[in-house]
PDB file of C-alpha atoms in Angstrom:
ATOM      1  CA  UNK A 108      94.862 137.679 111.296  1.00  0.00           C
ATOM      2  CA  UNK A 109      91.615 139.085 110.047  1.00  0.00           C
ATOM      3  CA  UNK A 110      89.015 136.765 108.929  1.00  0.00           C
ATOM      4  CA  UNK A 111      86.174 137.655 106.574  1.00  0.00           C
ATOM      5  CA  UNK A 112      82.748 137.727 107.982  1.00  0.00           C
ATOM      6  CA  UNK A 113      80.116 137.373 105.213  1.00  0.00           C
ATOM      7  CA  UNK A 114      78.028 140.612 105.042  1.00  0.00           C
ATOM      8  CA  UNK A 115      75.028 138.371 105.598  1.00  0.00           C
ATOM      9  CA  UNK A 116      75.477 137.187 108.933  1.00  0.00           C
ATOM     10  CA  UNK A 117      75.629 141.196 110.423  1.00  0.00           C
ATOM     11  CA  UNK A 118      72.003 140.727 110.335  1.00  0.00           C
ATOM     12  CA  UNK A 119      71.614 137.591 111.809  1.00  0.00           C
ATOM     13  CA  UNK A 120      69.535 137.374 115.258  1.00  0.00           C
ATOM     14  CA  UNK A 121      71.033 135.784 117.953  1.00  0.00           C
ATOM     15  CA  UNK A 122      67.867 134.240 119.315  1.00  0.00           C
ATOM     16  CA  UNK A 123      64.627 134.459 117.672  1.00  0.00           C
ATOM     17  CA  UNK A 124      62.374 135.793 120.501  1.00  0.00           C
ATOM     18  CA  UNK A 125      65.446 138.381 120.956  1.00  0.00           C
ATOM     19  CA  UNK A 126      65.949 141.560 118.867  1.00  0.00           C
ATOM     20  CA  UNK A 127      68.673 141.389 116.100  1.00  0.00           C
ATOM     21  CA  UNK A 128      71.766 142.177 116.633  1.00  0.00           C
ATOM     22  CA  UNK A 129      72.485 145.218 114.010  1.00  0.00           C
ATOM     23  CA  UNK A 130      69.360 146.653 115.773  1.00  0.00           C
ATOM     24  CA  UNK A 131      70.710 146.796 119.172  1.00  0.00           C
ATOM     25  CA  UNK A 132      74.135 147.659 117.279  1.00  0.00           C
ATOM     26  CA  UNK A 133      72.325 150.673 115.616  1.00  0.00           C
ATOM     27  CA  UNK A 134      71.366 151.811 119.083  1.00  0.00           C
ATOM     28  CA  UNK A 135      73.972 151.374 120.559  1.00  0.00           C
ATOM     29  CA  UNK A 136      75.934 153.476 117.879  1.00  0.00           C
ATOM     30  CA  UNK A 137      73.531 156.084 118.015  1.00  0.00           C
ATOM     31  CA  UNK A 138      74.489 156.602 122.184  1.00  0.00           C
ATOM     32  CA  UNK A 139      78.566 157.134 120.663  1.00  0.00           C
ATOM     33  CA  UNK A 140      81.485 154.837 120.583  1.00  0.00           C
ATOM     34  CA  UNK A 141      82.840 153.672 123.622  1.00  0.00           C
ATOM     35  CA  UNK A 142      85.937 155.742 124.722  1.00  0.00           C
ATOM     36  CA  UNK A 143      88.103 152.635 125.423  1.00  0.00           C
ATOM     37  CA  UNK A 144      91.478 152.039 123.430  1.00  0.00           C
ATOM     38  CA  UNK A 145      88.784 149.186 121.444  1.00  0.00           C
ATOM     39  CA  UNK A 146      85.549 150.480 120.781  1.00  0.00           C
ATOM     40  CA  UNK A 147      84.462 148.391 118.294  1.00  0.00           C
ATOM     41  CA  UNK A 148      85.582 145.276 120.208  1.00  0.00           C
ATOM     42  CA  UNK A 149      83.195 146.529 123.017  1.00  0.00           C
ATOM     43  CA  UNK A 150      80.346 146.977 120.716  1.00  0.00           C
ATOM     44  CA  UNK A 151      80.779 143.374 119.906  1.00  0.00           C
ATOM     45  CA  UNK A 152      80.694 142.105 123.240  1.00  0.00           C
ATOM     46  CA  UNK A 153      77.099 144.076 123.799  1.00  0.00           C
ATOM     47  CA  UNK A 154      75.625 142.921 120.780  1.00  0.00           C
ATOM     48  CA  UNK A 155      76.613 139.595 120.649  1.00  0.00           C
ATOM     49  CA  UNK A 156      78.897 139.678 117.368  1.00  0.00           C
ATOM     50  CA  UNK A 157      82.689 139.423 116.861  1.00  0.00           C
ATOM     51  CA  UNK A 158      84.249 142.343 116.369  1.00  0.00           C
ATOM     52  CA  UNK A 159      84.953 142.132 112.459  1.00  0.00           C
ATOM     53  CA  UNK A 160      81.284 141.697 112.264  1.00  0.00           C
ATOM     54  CA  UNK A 161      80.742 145.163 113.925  1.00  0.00           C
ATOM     55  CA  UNK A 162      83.313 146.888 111.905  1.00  0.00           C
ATOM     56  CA  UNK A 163      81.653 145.192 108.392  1.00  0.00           C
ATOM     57  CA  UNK A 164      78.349 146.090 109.111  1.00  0.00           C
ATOM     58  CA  UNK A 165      79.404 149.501 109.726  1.00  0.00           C
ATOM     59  CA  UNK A 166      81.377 149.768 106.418  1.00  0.00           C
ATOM     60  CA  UNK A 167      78.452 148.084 105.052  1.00  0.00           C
ATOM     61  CA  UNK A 168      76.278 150.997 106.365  1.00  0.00           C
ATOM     62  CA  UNK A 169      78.381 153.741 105.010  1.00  0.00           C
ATOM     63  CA  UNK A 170      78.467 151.954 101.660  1.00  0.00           C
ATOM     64  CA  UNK A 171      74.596 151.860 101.864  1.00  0.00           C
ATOM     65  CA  UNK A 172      74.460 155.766 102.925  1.00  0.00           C
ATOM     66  CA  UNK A 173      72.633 154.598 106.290  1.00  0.00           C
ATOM     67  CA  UNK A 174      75.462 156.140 108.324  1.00  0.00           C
ATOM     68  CA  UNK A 175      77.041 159.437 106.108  1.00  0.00           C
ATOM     69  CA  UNK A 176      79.307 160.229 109.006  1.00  0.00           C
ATOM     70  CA  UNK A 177      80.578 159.254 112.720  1.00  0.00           C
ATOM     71  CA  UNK A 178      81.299 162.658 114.092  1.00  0.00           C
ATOM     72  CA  UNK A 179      82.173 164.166 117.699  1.00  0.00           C
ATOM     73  CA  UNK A 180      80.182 165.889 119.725  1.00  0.00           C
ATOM     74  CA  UNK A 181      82.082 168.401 121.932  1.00  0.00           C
ATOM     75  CA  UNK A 182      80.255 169.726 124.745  1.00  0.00           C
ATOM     76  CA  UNK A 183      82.427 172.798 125.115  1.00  0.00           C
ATOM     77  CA  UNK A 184      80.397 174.492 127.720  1.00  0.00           C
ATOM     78  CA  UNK A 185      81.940 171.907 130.134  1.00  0.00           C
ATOM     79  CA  UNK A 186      85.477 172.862 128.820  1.00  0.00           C
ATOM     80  CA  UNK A 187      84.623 176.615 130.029  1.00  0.00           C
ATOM     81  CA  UNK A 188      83.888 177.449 126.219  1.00  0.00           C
ATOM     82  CA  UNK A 189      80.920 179.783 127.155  1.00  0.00           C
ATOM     83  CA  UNK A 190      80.983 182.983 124.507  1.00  0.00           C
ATOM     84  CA  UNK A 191      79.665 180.940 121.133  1.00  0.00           C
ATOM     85  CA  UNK A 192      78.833 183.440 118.670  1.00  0.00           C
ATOM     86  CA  UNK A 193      77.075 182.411 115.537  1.00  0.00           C
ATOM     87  CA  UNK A 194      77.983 185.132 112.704  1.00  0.00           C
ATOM     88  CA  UNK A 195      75.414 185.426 110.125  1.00  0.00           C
ATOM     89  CA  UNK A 196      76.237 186.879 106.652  1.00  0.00           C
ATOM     90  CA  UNK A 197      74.103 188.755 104.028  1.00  0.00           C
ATOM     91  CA  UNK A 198      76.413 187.359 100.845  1.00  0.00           C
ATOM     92  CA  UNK A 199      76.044 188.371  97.647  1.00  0.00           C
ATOM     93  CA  UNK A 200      74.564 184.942  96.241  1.00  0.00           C
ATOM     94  CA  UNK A 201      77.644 184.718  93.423  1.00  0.00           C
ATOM     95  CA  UNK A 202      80.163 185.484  96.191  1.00  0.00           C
ATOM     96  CA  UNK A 203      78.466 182.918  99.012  1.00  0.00           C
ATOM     97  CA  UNK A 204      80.741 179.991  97.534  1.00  0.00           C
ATOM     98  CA  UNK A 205      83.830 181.528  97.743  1.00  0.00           C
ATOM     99  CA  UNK A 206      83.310 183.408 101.153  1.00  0.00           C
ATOM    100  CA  UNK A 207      82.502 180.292 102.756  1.00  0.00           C
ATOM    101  CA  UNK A 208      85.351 178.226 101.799  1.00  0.00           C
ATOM    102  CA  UNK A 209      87.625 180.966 102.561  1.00  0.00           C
ATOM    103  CA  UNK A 210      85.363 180.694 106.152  1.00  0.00           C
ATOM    104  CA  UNK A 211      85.439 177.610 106.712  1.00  0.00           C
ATOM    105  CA  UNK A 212      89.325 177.214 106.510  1.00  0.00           C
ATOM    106  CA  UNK A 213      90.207 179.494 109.355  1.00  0.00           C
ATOM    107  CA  UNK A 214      90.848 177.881 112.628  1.00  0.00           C
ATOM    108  CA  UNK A 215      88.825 179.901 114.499  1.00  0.00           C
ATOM    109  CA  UNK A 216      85.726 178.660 112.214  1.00  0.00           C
ATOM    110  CA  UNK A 217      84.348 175.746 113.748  1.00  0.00           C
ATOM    111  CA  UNK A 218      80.987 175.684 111.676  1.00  0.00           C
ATOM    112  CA  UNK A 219      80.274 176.906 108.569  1.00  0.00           C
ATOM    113  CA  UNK A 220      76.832 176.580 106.241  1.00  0.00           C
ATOM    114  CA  UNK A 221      74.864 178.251 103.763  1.00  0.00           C
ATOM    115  CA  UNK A 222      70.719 178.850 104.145  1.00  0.00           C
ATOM    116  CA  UNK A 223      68.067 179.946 102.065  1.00  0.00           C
ATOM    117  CA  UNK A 224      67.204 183.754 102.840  1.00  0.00           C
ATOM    118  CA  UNK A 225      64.288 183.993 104.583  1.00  0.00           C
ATOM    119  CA  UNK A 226      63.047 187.645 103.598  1.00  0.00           C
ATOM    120  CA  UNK A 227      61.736 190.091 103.804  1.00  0.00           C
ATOM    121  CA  UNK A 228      62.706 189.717 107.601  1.00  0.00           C
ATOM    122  CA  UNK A 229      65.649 187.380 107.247  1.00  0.00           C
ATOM    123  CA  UNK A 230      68.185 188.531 104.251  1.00  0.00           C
ATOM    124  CA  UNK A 231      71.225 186.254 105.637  1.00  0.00           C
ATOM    125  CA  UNK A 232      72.477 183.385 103.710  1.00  0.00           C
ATOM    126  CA  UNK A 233      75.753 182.467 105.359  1.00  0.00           C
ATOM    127  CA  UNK A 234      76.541 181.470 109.008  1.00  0.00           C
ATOM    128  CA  UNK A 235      79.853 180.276 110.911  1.00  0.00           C
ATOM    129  CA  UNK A 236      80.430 179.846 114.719  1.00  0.00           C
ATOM    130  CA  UNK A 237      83.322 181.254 117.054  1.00  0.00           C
ATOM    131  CA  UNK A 238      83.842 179.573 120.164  1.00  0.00           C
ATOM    132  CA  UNK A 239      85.829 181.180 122.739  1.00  0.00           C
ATOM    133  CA  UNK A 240      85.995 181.581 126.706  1.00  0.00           C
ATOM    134  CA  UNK A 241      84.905 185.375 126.381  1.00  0.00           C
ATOM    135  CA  UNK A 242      82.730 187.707 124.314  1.00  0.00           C
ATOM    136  CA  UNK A 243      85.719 190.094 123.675  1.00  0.00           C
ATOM    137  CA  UNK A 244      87.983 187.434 122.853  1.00  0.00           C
ATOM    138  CA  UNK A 245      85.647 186.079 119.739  1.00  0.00           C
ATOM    139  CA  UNK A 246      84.580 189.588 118.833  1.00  0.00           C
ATOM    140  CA  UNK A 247      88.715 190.384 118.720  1.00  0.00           C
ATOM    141  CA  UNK A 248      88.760 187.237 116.238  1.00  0.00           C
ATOM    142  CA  UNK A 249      85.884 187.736 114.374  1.00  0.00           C
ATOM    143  CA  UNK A 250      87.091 191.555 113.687  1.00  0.00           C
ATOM    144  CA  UNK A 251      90.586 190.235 112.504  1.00  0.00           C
ATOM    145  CA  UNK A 252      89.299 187.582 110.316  1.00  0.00           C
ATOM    146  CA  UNK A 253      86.884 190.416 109.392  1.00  0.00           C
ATOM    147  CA  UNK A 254      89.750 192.584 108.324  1.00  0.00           C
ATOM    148  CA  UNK A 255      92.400 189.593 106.894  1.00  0.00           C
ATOM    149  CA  UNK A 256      89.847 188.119 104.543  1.00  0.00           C
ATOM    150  CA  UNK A 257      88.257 191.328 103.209  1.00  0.00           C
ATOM    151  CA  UNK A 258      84.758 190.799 104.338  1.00  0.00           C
ATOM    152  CA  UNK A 259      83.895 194.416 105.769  1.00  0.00           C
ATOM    153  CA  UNK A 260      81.747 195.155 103.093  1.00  0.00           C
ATOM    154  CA  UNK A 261      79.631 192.317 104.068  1.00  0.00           C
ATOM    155  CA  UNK A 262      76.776 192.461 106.293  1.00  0.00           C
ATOM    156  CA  UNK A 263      77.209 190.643 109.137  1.00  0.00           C
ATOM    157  CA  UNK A 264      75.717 190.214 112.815  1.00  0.00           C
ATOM    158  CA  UNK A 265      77.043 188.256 115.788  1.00  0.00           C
ATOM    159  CA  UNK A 266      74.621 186.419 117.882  1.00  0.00           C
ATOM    160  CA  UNK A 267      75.795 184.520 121.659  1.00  0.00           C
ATOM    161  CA  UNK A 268      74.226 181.867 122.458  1.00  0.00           C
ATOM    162  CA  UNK A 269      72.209 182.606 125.938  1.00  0.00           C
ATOM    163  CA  UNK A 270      71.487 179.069 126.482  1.00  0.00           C
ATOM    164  CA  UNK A 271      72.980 175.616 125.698  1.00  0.00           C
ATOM    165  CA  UNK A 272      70.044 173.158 124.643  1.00  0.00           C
ATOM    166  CA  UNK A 273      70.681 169.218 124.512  1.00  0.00           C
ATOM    167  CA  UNK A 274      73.295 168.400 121.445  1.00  0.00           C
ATOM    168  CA  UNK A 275      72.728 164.859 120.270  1.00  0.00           C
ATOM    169  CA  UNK A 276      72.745 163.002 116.991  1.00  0.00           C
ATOM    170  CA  UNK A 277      69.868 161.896 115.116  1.00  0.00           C
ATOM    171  CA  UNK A 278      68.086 158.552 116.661  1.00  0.00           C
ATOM    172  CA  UNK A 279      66.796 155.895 114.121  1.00  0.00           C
ATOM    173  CA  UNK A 280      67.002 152.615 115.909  1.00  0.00           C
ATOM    174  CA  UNK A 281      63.631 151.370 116.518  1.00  0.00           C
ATOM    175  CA  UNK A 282      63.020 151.039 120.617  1.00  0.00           C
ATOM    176  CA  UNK A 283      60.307 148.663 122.347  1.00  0.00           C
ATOM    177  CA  UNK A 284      57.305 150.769 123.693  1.00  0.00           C
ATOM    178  CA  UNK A 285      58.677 150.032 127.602  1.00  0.00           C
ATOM    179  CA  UNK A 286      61.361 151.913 127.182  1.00  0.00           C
ATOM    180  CA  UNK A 287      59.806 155.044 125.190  1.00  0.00           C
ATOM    181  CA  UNK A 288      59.016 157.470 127.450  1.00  0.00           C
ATOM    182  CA  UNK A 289      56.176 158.178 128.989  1.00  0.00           C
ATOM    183  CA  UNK A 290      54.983 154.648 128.172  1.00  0.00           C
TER     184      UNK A 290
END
């Protein structure tokens, strides 16, 4: 049986020379969920809350717009996904809506977005990754997709990714100056 945790107590501290427990459950949200069969039970035990507490100051944070999303990041370079191709678009701006949901459905699609246009340099408005184990293999997607949907008439360019930089999410929680680095 669940019991009901009044919101209030989320952001109680556990002891007053120690930091608050939301704060070290903020950070320790921002480092991912814990892949156990109970992550949220876990959390508890590291921040010194029951588990109902975690899971209602998280719904209390979505509510609030603090957190918009808890999302996955795939590191598919270590899955052998190597050929990442982002495809950018020159859209006609009252087509850009409709080309990207049609884009963004496809199963090969695993990122889609509209931009400003940058020009005179940078006319493209649209952009949508294709992930794949070889160049040829997305470029062979890409050109069906390219032919199924219609889109030949569109200006497009494929750029690979040459280099994988560090994929994180966004940091917030506040950290003590010892552990910051260079400090």
């Amino acid at each position: 049986m669940t019991t009901a945790i009044p919101l209030a107590r989320v952001n109680d501290c556990q002891q007053p020379t120690a930091p608050c427990a939301h704060s070290k459950l903020r950070a320790l949200l921002e480092q991912g969920l814990p892949l156990t069969p109970h992550p949220w039970q876990v959390l508890a035990e590291q921040c010194g809350l029951e588990e109902v507490e975690v899971i209602a100051c998280v719904k209390r944070w979505q509510e609030e717009k603090l957190i918009k999303r808890l999302g996955l990041v795939v590191r598919h370079r270590r899955l052998g996904i190597d050929a990442n191709a982002m495809v950018v678009w020159n859209v006609p701006d009252e087509q850009v809506t409709r080309v990207g949901q049609v884009l963004a459905k496809e199963a090969n699609v695993t990122l889609c977005y509209r931009r400003p246009r940058r020009p005179p340099d940078w006319p493209f408005n649209l952009f949508c990754m294709i992930h794949g184990v070889k160049r040829e293999a997305v470029m062979a997607q890409l050109e069906t997709l390219v032919d199924r949907l219609g889109l030949a008439e569109i200006e497009h360019h494929v750029l690979f990714s040459q280099h994988a930089y560090r994929q994180c999410g966004g940091s917030y929680a506040l950290r003590r100056s010892d552990e910051l680095p260079g400090a």
